[in-house]
Coordinates of C-alpha atoms and ligand atoms in Angstrom, one line a residue:
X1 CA 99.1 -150.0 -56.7
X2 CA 100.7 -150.1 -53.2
X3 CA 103.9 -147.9 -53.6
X4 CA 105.4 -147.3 -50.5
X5 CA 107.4 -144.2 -50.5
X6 CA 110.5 -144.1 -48.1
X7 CA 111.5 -141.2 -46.7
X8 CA 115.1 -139.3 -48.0
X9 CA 116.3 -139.3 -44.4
X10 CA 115.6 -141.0 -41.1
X11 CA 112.0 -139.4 -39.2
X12 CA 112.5 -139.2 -35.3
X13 CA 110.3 -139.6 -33.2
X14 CA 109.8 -136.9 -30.7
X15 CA 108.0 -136.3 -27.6
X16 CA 105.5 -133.6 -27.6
X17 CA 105.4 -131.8 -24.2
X18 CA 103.7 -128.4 -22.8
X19 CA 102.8 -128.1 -26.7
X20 CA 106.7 -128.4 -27.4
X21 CA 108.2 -131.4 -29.6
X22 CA 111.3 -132.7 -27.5
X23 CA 113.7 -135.1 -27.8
X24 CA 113.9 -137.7 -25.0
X25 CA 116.8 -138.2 -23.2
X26 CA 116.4 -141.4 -22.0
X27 CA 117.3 -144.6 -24.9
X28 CA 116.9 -144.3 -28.8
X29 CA 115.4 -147.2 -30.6
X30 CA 115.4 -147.9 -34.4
X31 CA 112.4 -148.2 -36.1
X32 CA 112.6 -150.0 -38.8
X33 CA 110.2 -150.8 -41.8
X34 CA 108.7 -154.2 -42.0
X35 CA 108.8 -153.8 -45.9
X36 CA 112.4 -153.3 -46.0
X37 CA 114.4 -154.4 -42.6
X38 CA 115.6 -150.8 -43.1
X39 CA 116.1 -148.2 -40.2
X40 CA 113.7 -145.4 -41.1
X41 CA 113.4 -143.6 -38.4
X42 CA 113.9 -143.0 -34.4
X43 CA 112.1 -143.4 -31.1
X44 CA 114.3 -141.0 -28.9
X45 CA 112.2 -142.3 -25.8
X46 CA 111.6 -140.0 -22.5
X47 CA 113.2 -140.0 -19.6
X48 CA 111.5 -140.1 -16.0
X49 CA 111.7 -136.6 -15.1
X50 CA 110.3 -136.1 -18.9
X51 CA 107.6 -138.0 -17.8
X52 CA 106.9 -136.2 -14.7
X53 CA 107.3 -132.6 -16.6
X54 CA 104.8 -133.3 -19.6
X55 CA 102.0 -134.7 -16.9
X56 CA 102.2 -131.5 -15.1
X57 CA 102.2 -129.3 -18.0
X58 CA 99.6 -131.6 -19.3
X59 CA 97.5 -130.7 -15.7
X60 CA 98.1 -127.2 -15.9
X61 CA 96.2 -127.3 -19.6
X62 CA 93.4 -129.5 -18.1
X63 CA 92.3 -126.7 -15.9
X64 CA 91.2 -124.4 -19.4
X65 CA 90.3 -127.1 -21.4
X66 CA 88.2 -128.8 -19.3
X67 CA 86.2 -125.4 -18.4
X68 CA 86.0 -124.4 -22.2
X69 CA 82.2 -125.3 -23.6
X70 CA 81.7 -128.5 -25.4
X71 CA 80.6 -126.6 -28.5
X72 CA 84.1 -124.7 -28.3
X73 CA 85.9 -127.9 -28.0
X74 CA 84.1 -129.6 -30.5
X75 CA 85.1 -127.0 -33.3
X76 CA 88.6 -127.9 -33.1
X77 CA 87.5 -131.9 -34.0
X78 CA 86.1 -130.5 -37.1
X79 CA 89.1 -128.8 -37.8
X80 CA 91.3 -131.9 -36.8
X81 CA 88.9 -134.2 -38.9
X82 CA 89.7 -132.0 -42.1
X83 CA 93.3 -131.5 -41.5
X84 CA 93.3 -135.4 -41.4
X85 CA 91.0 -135.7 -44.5
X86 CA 93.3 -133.3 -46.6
X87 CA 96.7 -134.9 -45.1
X88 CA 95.3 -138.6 -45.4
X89 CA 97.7 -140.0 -47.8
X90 CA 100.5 -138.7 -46.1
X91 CA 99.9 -140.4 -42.9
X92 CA 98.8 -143.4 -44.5
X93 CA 102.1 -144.0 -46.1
X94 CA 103.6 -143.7 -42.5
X95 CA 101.6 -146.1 -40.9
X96 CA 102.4 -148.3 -44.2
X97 CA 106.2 -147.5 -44.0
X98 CA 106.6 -148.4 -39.9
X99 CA 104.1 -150.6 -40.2
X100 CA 104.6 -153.2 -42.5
X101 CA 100.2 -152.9 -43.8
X102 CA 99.3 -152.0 -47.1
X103 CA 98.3 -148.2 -48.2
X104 CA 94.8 -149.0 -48.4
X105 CA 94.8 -151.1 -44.8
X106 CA 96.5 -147.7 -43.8
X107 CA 94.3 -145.6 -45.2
X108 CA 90.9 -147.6 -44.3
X109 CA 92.2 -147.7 -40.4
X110 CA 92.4 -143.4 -40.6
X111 CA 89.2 -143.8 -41.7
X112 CA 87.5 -145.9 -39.0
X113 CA 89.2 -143.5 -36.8
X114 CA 87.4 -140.7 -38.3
X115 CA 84.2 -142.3 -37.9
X116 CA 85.5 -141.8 -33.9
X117 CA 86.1 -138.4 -34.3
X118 CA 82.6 -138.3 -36.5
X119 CA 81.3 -139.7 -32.9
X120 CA 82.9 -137.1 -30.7
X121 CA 81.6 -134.4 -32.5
X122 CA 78.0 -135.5 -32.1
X123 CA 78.8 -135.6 -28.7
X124 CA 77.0 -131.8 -28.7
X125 CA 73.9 -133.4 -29.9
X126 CA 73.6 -136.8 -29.0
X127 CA 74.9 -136.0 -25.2
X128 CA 73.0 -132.9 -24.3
X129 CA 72.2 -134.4 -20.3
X130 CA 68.7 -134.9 -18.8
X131 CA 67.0 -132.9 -16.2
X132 CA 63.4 -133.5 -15.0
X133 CA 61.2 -132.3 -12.0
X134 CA 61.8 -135.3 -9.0
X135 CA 60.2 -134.2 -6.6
X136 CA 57.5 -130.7 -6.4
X137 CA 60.2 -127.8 -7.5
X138 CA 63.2 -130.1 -7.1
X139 CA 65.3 -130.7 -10.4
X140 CA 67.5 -133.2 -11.0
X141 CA 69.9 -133.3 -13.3
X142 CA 72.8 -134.9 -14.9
X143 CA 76.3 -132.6 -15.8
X144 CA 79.2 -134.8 -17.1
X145 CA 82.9 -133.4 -16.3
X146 CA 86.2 -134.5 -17.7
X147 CA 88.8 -136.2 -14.9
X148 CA 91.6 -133.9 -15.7
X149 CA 94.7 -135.7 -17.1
X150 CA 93.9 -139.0 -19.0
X151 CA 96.6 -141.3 -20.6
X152 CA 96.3 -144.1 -23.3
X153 CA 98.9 -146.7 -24.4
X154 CA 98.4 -147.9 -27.7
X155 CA 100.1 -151.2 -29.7
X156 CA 101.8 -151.6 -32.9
X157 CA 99.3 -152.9 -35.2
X158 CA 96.8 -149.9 -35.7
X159 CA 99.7 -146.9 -35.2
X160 CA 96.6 -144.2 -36.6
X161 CA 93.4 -145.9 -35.6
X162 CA 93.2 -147.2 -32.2
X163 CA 94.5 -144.0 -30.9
X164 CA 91.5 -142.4 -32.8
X165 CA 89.0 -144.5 -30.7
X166 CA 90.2 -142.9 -27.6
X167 CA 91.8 -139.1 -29.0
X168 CA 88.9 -137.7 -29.8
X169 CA 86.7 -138.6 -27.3
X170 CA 88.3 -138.5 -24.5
X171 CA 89.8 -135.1 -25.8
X172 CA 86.1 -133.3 -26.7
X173 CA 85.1 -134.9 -22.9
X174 CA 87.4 -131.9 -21.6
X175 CA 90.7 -134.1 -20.9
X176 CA 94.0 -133.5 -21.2
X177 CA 95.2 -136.8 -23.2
X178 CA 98.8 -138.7 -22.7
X179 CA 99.5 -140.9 -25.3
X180 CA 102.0 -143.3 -25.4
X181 CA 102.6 -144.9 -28.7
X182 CA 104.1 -148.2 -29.4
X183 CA 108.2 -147.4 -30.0
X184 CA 108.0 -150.0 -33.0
X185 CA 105.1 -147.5 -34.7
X186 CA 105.5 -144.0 -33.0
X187 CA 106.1 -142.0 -36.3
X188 CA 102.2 -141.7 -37.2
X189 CA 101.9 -140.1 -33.5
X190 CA 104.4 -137.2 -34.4
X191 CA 101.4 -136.3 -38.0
X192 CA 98.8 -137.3 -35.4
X193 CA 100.3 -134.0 -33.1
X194 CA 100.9 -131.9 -35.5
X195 CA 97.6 -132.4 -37.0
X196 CA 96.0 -131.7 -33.9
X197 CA 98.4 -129.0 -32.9
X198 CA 97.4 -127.5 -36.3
X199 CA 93.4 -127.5 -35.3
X200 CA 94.0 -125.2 -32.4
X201 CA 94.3 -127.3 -29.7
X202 CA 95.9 -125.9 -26.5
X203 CA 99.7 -126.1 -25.6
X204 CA 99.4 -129.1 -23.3
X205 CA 96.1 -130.1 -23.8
X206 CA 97.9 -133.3 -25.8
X207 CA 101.3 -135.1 -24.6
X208 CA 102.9 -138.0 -26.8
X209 CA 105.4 -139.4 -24.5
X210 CA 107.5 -142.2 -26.4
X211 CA 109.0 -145.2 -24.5
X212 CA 108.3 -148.6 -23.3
X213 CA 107.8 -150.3 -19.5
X214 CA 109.8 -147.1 -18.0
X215 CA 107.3 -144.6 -19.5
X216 CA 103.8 -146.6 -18.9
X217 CA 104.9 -147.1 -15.3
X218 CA 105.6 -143.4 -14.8
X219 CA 102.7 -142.6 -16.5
X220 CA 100.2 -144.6 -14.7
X221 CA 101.8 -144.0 -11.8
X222 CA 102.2 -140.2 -11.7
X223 CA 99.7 -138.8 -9.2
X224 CA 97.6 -136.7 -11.7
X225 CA 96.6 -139.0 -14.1
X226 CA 93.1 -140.4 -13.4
X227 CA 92.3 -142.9 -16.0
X228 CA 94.7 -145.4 -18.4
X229 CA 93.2 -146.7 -21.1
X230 CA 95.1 -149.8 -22.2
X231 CA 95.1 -151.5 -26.0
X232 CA 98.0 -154.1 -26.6
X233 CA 98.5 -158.0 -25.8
X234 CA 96.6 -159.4 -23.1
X235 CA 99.6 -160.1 -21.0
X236 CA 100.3 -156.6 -20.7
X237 CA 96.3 -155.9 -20.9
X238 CA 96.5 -157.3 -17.1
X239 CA 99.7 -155.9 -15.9
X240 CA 98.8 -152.7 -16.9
X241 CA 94.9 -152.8 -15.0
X242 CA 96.1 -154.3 -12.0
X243 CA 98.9 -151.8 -11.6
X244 CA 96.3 -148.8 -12.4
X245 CA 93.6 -150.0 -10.3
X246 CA 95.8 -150.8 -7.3
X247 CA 96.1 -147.2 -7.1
X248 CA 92.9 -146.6 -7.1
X249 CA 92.3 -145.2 -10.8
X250 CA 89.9 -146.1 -13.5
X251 CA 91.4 -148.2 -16.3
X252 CA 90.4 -149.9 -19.2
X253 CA 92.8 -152.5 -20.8
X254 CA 92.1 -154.3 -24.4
X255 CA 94.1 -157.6 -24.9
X256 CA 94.7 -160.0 -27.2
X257 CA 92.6 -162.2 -29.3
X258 CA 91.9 -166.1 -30.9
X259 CA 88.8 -165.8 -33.1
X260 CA 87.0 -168.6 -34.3
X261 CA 84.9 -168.7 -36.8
X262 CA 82.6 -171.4 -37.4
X263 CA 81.9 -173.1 -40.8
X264 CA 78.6 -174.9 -41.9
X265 CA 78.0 -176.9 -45.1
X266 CA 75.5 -174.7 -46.0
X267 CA 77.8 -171.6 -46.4
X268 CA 77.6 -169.7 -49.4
X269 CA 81.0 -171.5 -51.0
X270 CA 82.1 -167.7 -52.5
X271 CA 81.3 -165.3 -49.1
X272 CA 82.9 -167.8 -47.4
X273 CA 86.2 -167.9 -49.3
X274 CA 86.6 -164.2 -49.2
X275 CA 85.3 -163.2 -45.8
X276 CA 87.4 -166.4 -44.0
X277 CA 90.4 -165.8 -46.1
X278 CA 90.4 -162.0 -46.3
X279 CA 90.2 -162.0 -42.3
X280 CA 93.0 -164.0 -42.1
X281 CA 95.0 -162.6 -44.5
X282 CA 94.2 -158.6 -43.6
X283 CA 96.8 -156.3 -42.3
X284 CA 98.5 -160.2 -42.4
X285 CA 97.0 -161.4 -39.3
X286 CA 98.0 -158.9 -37.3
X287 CA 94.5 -157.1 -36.4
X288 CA 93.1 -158.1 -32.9
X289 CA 89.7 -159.3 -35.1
X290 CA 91.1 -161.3 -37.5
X291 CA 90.2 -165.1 -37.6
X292 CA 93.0 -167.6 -36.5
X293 CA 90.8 -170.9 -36.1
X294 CA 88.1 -172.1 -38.3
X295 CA 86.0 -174.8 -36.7
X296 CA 85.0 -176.9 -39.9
X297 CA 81.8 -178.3 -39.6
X298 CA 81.2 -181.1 -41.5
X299 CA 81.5 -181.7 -45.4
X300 CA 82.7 -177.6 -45.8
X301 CA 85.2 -179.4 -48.4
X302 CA 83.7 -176.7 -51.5
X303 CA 84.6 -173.6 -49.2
X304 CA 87.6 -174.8 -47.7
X305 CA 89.0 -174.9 -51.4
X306 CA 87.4 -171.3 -51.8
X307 CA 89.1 -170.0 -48.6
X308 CA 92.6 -171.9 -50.0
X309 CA 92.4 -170.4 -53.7
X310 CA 91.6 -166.2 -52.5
X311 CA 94.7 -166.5 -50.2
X312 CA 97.3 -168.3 -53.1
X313 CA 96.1 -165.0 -55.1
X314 CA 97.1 -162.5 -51.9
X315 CA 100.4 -161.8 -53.3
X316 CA 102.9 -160.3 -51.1
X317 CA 103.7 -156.3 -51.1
X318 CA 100.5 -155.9 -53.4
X319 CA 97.8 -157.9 -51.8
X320 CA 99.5 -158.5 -48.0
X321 CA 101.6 -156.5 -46.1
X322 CA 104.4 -157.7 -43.7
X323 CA 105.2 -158.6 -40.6
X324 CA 106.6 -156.5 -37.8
X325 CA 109.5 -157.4 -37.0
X326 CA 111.7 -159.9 -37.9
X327 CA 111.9 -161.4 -34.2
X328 CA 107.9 -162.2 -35.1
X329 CA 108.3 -163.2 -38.6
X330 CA 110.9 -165.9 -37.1
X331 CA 108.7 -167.1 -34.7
X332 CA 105.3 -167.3 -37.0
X333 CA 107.8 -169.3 -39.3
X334 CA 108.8 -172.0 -36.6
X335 CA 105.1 -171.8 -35.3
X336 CA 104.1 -172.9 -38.4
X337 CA 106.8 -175.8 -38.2
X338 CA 105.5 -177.2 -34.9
X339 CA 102.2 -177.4 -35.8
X340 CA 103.3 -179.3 -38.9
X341 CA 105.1 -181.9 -36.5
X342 CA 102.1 -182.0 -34.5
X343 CA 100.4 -183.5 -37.5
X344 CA 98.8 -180.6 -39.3
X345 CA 98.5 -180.7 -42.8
X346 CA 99.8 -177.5 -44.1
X347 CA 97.0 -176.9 -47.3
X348 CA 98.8 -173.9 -48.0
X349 CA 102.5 -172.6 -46.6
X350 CA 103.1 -169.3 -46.7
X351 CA 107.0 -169.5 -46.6
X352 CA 106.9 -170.4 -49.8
X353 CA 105.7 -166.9 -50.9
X354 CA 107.2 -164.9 -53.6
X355 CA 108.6 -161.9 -51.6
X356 CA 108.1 -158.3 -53.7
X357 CA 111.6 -158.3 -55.7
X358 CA 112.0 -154.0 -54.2
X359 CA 111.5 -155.4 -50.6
X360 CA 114.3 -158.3 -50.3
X361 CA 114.7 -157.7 -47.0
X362 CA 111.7 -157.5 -45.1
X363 CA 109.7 -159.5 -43.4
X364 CA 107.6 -161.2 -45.7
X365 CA 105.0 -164.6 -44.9
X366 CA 102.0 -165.6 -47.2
X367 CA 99.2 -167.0 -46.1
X368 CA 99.1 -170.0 -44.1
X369 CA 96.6 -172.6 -43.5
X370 CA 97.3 -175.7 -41.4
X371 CA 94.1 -178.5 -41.6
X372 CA 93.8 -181.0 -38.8
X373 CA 94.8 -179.0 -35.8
X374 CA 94.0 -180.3 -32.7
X375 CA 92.0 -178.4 -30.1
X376 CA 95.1 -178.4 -27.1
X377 CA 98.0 -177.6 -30.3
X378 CA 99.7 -174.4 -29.7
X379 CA 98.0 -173.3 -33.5
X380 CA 94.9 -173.5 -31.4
X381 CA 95.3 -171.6 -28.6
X382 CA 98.3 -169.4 -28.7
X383 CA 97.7 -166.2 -30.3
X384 CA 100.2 -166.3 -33.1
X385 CA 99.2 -162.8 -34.4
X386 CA 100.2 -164.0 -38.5
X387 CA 98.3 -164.7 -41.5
X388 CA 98.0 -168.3 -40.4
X389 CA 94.3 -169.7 -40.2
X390 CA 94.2 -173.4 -37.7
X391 CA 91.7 -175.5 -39.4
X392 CA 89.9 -178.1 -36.5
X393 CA 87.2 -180.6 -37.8
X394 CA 84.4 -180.7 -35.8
X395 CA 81.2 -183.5 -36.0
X396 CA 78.4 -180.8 -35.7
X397 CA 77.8 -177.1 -34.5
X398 CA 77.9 -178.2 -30.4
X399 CA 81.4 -179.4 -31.0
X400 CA 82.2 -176.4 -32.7
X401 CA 80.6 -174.2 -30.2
X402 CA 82.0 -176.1 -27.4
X403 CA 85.5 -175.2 -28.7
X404 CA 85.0 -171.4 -29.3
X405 CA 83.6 -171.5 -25.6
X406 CA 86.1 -173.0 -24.0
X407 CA 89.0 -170.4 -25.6
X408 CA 90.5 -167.8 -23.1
X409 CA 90.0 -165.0 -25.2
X410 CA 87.1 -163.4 -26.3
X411 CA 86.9 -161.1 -28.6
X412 CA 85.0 -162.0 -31.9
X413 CA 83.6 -165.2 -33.5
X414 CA 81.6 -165.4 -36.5
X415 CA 79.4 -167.7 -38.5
X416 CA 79.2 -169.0 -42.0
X417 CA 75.8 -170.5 -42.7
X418 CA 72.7 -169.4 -45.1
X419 CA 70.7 -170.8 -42.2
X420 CA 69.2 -168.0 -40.1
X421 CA 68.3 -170.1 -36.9
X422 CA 71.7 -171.7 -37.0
X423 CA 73.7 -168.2 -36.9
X424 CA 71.2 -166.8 -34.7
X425 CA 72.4 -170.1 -32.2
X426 CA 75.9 -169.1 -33.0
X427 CA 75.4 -165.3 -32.1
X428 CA 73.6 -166.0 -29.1
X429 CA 76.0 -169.0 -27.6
X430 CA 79.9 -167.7 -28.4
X431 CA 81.8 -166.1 -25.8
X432 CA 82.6 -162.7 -27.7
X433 CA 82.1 -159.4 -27.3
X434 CA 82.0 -158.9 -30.8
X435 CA 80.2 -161.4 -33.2
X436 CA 79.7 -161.8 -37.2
X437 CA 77.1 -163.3 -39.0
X438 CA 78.8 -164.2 -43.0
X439 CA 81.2 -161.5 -41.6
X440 CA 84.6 -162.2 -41.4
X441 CA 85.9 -159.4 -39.2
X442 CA 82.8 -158.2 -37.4
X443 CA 84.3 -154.5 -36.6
X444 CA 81.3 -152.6 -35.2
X445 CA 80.7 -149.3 -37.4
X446 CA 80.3 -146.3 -35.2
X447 CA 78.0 -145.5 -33.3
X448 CA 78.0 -149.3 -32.0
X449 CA 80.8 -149.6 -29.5
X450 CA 84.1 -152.1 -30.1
X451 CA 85.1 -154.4 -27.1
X452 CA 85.7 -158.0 -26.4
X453 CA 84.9 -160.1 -23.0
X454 CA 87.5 -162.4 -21.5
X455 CA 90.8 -161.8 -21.6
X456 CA 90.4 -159.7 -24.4
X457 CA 89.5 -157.5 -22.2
X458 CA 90.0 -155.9 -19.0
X459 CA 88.2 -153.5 -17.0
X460 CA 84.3 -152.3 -17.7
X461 CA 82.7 -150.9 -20.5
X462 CA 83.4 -150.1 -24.2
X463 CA 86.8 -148.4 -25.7
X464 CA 84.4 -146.4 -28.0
X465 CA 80.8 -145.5 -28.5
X466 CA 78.4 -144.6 -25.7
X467 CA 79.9 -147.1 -23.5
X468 CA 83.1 -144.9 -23.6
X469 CA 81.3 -141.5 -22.6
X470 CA 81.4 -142.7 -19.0
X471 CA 84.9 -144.1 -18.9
X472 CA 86.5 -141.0 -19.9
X473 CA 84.3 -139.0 -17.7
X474 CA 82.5 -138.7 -14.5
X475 CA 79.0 -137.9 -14.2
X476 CA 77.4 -135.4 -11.8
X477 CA 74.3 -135.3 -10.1
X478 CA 73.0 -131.8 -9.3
X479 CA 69.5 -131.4 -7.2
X480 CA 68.3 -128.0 -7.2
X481 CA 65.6 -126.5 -5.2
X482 CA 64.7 -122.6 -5.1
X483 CA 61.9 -122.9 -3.2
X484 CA 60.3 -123.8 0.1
X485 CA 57.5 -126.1 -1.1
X486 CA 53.9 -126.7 1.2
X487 CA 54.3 -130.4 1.1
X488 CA 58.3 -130.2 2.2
X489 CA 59.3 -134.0 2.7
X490 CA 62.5 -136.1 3.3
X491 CA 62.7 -136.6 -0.4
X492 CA 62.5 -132.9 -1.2
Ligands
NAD501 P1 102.1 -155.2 -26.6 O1 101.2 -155.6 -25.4 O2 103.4 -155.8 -26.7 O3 102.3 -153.6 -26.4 C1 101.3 -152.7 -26.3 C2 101.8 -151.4 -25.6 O4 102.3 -151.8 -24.3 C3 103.0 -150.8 -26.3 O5 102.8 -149.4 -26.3 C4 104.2 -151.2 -25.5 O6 105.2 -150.3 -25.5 C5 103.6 -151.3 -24.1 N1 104.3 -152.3 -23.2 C6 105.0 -153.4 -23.7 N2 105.4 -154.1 -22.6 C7 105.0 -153.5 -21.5 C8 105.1 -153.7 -20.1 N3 105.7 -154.8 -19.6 N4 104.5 -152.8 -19.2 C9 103.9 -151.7 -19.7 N5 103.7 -151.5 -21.0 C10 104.3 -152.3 -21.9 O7 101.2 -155.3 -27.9 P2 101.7 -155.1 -29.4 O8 102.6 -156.2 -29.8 O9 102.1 -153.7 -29.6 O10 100.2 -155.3 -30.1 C11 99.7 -156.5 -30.5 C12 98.7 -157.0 -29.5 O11 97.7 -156.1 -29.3 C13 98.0 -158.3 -30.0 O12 97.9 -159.1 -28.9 C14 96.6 -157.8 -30.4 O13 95.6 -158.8 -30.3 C15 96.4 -156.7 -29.4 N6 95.4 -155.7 -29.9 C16 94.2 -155.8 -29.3 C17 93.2 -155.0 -29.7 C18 91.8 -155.0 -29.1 O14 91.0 -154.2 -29.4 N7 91.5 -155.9 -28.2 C19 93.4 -154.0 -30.7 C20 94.7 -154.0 -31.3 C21 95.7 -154.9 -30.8

């Protein structure tokens, strides 16, 4: 049953500064719940000088944090992973309430960022260094250090779980985190703070810092931060790692996505339905992995009626949550119209959906599917970020891979087949950092790391995972020698 439960009076949003939760002074914006169109809460965002204060309390806690031992770090994780196990519904009905997802979507995200945290503290195990003899009594070795001040600007679609791919490690690394949150989901961040406040971290050690282009600009550009980790649309993905790296600093910038998945006659007709339609359906659309195009191989007639009947049963407010705003829901809704005056044929359209009688006035779409896109159609290349799947018929698999190739983005693709060497051609020819074989959103389970290629993603490496150890650190080399040695040489 997904019972929301709406707050008795508005939340606000606060800044959380030198380990002190402030108001901004700079605008207030409404947040308002996609389930409802209702105002249910505040983003009082912070102003410049804000900005400037929290980065330098937020240096002056690097200094103690970054010196205190891994091991001593790592025991406030375990704290922060049980505070969040025993508080789990409560911030799940957040992220469900500013969010628009359902209370299990919420609840599975604060999950997946657990298995994160999970991550970071086996960072004392799995990341222990090397050191070995290189040369006769000359030791090398290998000592990883935080950067000092590290900052992190998250979207609207995950509010509690792509946070926690960067929180904890970056935070058990020995750096002092700044996180701004998206103002149309920054009420999970305040239970994210205090959860973390709770666990023992130090005053300073974390800064939220609400706002919007003001506050990313004065973050990034603020002298002592060293690295920006970036997750939004891939617009801003680029603005934000040009601006970074033009100053010289480390960034990392997640964008946007178009996933394709590819459909072969030999699918499975009942994985198929469920894993195509569930992807596009999920969190309704609005997950950076979910599919948008299916490239229809052939007679796929049988599944494509499976895929149609599992999303007529998503019912809205039970099944499928809603839409951010109501800006987005307008614009998925006239998306939907093009495409139909392109000449798509709309199988199933999603404005028809029963909205939930208790939610009237929120932003409600069904499922969407539109057969017989064509490869240059806006439903084919534009990001629409909706439960709305672009069906394009292709001859054969070439076609089909030809198509995925030749998208912008790159972030997953997957493959419906029974036939091993088919999938295996599939995995081995898309352009995607992440790829599924009968898997509709092919999330990587920790410890596997999650990034796309393209311009799903810019900047090097992985947001989590090993890949993510040397983002959100720098590695030093010691040599050591004690001794003179007999056979003294330029290597030595
Ligand atoms: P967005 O790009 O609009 O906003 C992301 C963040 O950037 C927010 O905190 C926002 O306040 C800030 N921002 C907005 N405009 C800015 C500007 N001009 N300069 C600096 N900062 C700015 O994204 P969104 O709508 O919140 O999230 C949805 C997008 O995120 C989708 O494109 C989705 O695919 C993508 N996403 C990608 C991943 C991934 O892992 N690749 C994960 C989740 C979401």
């Amino acid at each position: 049953m997904n019972q929301i439960v709406f707050p008795s009076s508005q939340i606000e949003a606060l800044n959380l500064i030198g380990g002190e939760w402030v108001k901004g002074s700079a605008e207030a914006i409404e947040v308002h719940s996609p389930y409802s169109g209702k105002v249910v809460g505040t983003t009082y965002c912070a102003s410049s000088d804000q900005v400037d204060q929290a980065i330098l309390k937020a240096k002056s806690a690097s200094s103690a944090w970054g010196k205190t031992p891994l091991k001593e770090r790592t025991q406030i994780m375990f704290k922060f992973r049980e505070i969040l196990l025993r508080d789990i519904d409560k911030i799940s009905n957040i992220v469900a309430l500013e969010n628009g997802k359902l209370l299990a979507e919420a609840k599975a995200g604060i999950f997946k960022g657990i298995e994160v945290l999970e991550y970071a503290i086996s960072l004392q195990n799995l990341d222990s260094g090397s050191k070995m003899e290189v040369s006769r009594g000359v030791q090398c070795e290998y000592r990883r250090e935080p950067l000092g001040v590290v900052a992190s600007i998250t979207p609207f679609n995950f509010p509690a779980m792509v946070p926690m791919w960067t929180i904890p490690i970056a935070l058990t690394l020995g750096n002092s985190y700044v996180w701004k949150p998206s103002e149309k989901t920054p009420l999970t961040a305040t239970l994210i703070g205090e959860a973390l406040i709770e666990a023992g971290l130090p005053a300073g050690v974390l800064t939220i810092l609400n706002g919007t282009v003001d506050c990313v600009n004065g973050i990034i550009d603020h002298k002592d931060v060293s690295a920006v980790g970036f997750v939004g649309s891939s617009k801003i993905a680029k603005i934000v790692y040009a601006r970074t790296t033009a100053l010289g600093k480390r960034a990392l910038c997640l964008g946007g996505a178009k996933n394709h998945i590819i459909l072969l006659p030999d699918a499975d007709p009942t994985m198929a339905g469920t894993g195509i339609a569930d992807s596009f359906t999920g969190c309704a659309g609005q997950r950076c992995m979910a599919a948008s195009v299916l490239l229809a191989v052939g007679d796929v007639e049988k599944q494509i009626e499976s895929i149609v009947e599992r999303a007529k049963s998503t019912s809205l407010g039970d099944k499928m949550g809603a839409i951010i705003t109501k800006e987005q829901h307008d614009f998925l809704n006239s998306a939907i119209e093009r495409a139909k005056q392109a000449g798509a044929k709309v199988l199933l359209d999603g404005r028809d959906a029963q909205k939930p009688s208790n939610y009237e006035g929120g932003y409600w779409l069904g499922p969407t599917i539109l057969d017989g896109v064509t490869v240059d159609s806006e439903a084919s290349k534009v990001e629409l970020f909706g439960p709305i799947i672009s069906i394009i018929r292709c001859e054969n698999i070439s076609k089909a891979i030809e198509i995925e190739n030749a998208n912008e983005y790159g972030n997953a693709a997957s493959v419906f087949t029974s036939n091993g060497g088919l999938a295996e051609m599939v995995a081995s020819q898309a352009k995607a950092g992440m790829v599924g074989i009968n898997i509709g959103v092919p999330v990587p389970r920790e410890p596997f790391s999650f990034g796309g290629i393209n311009d799903s993603k810019f900047g090097y490496g992985d947001i989590t995972g090993e890949h993510s150890l040397n983002f959100w650190s720098n590695v030093k080399k010691v040599t050591t020698k004690w001794q003179m040695q007999n056979d003294h040489n330029w290597m030595s």
